[in-house]
Short mmCIF file of C-alpha atoms in Angstrom, two decimals:
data_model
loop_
_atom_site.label_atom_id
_atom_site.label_comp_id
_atom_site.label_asym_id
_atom_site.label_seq_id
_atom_site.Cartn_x
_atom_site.Cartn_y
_atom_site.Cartn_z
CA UNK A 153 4.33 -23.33 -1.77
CA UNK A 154 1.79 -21.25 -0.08
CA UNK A 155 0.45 -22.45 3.28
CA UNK A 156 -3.14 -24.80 3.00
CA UNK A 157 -3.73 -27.96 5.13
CA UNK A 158 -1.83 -31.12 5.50
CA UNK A 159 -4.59 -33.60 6.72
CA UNK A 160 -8.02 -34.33 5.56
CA UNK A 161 -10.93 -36.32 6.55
CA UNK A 162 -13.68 -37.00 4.86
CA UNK A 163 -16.65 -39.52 4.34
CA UNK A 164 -16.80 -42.91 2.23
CA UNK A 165 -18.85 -41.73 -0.88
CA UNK A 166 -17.79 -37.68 -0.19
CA UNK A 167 -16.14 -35.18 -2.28
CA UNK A 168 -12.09 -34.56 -1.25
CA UNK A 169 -10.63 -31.56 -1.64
CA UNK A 170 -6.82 -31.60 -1.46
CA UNK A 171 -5.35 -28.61 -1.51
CA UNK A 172 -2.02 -27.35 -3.13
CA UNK A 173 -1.29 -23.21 -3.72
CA UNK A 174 1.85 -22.49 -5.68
CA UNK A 175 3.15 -18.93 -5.96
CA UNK A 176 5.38 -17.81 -9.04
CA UNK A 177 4.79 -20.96 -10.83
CA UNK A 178 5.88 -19.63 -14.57
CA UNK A 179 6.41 -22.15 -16.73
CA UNK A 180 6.57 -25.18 -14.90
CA UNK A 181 3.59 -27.73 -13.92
CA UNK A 182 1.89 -28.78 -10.92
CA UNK A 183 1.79 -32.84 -10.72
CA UNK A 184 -0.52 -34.85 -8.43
CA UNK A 185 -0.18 -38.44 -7.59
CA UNK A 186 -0.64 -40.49 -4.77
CA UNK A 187 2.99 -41.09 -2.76
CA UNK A 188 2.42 -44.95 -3.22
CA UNK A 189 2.52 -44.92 -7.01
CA UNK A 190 4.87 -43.50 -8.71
CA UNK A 191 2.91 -42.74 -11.67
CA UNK A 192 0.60 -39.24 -11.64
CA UNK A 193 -2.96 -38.68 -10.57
CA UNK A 194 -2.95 -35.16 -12.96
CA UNK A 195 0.13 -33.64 -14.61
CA UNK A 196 -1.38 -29.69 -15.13
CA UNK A 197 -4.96 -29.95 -15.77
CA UNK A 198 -5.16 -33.47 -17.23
CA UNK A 199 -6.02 -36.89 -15.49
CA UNK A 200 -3.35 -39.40 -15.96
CA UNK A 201 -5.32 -42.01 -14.18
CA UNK A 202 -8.23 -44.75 -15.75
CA UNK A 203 -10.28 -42.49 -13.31
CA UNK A 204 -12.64 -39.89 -14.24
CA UNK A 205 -13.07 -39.43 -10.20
CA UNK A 206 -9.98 -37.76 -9.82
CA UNK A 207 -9.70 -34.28 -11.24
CA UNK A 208 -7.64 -31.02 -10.75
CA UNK A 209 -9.95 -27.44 -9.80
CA UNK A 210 -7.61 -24.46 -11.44
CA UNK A 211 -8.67 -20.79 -12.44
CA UNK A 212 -6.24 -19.13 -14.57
CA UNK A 213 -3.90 -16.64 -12.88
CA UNK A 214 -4.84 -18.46 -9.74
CA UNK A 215 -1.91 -19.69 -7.20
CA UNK A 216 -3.91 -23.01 -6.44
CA UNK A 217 -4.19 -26.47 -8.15
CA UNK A 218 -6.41 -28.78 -5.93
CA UNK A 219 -7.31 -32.22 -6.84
CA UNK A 220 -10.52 -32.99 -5.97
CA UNK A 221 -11.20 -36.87 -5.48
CA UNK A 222 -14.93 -37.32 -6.36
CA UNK A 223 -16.80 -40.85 -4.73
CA UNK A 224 -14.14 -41.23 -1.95
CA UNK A 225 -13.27 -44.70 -1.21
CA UNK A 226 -11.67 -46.19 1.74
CA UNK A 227 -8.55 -46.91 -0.78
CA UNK A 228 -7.96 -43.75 -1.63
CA UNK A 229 -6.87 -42.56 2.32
CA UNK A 230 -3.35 -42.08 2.17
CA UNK A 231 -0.28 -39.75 1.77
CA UNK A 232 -0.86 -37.82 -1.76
CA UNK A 233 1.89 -35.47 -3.41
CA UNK A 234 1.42 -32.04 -4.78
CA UNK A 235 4.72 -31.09 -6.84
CA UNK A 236 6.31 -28.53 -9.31
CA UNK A 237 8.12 -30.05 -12.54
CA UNK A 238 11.66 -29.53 -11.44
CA UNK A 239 14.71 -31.65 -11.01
CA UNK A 240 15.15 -30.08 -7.57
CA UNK A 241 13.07 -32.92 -5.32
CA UNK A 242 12.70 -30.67 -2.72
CA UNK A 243 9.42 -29.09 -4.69
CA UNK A 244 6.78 -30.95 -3.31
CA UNK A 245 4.37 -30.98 -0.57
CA UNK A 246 2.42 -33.88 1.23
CA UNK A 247 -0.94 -34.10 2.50
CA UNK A 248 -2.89 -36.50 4.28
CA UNK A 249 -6.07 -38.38 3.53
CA UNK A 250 -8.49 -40.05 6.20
CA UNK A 251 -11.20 -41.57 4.99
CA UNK A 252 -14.29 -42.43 7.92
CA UNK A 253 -16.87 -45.30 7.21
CA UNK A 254 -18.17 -47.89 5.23
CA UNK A 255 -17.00 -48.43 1.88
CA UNK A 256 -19.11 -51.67 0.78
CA UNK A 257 -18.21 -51.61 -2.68
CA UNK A 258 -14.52 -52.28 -2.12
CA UNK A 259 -16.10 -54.90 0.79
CA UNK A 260 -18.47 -56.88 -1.83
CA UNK A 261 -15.61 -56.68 -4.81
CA UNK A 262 -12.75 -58.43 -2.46
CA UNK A 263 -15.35 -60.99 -1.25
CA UNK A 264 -16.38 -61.85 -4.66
CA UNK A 265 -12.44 -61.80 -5.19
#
């Protein structure tokens, strides 16, 4: 793993950027997914989640895979996991995600709940 940031902040209703830079990658692939849930966020370049908000920004011959989180909400703040498709568990990195504000959808929707 190349060195990019480990904590984030950003804005109900923003755009996050999560960072992840991988150097000699070959053959393997970069996985996303939030440390909570075992189940991916992105496995490569494809979504793996109901969620057309959650996406992974990757230029061929590139060293970095970030997942961009589009309409942040105050659930997604958390731990996420960027990781190389390996049995060695050691291939992963962790970054954390503040969220700031407001979020009165998710406010209304458990109230209606």
């Amino acid at each position: 793993f190349l060195k990019t940031p480990n904590f984030y902040t950003v804005e109900v209703g923003s755009v996050a950027v999560l960072e992840c830079a991988i150097e000699d990658l070959e053959n393997r692939r970069v996985i996303w997914r939030k440390a909570s849930d075992p189940n991916p966020l992105t496995v490569g370049r494809e979504s793996f989640y109901n969620n057309d908000r959650y996406l992974v920004e990757h230029e061929p011959g590139e060293d970095t895979w970030n997942l961009i989180i589009q309409q942040v909400r105050l659930s997604d703040a958390g731990v996420y996991e960027c990781q190389v498709s390996s049995r060695l568990r050691h291939l992963r990195q962790h970054v954390l995600l503040t969220v700031k504000g407001i979020d009165w959808v998710d406010m209304l929707l458990s109230s209606l709940l």
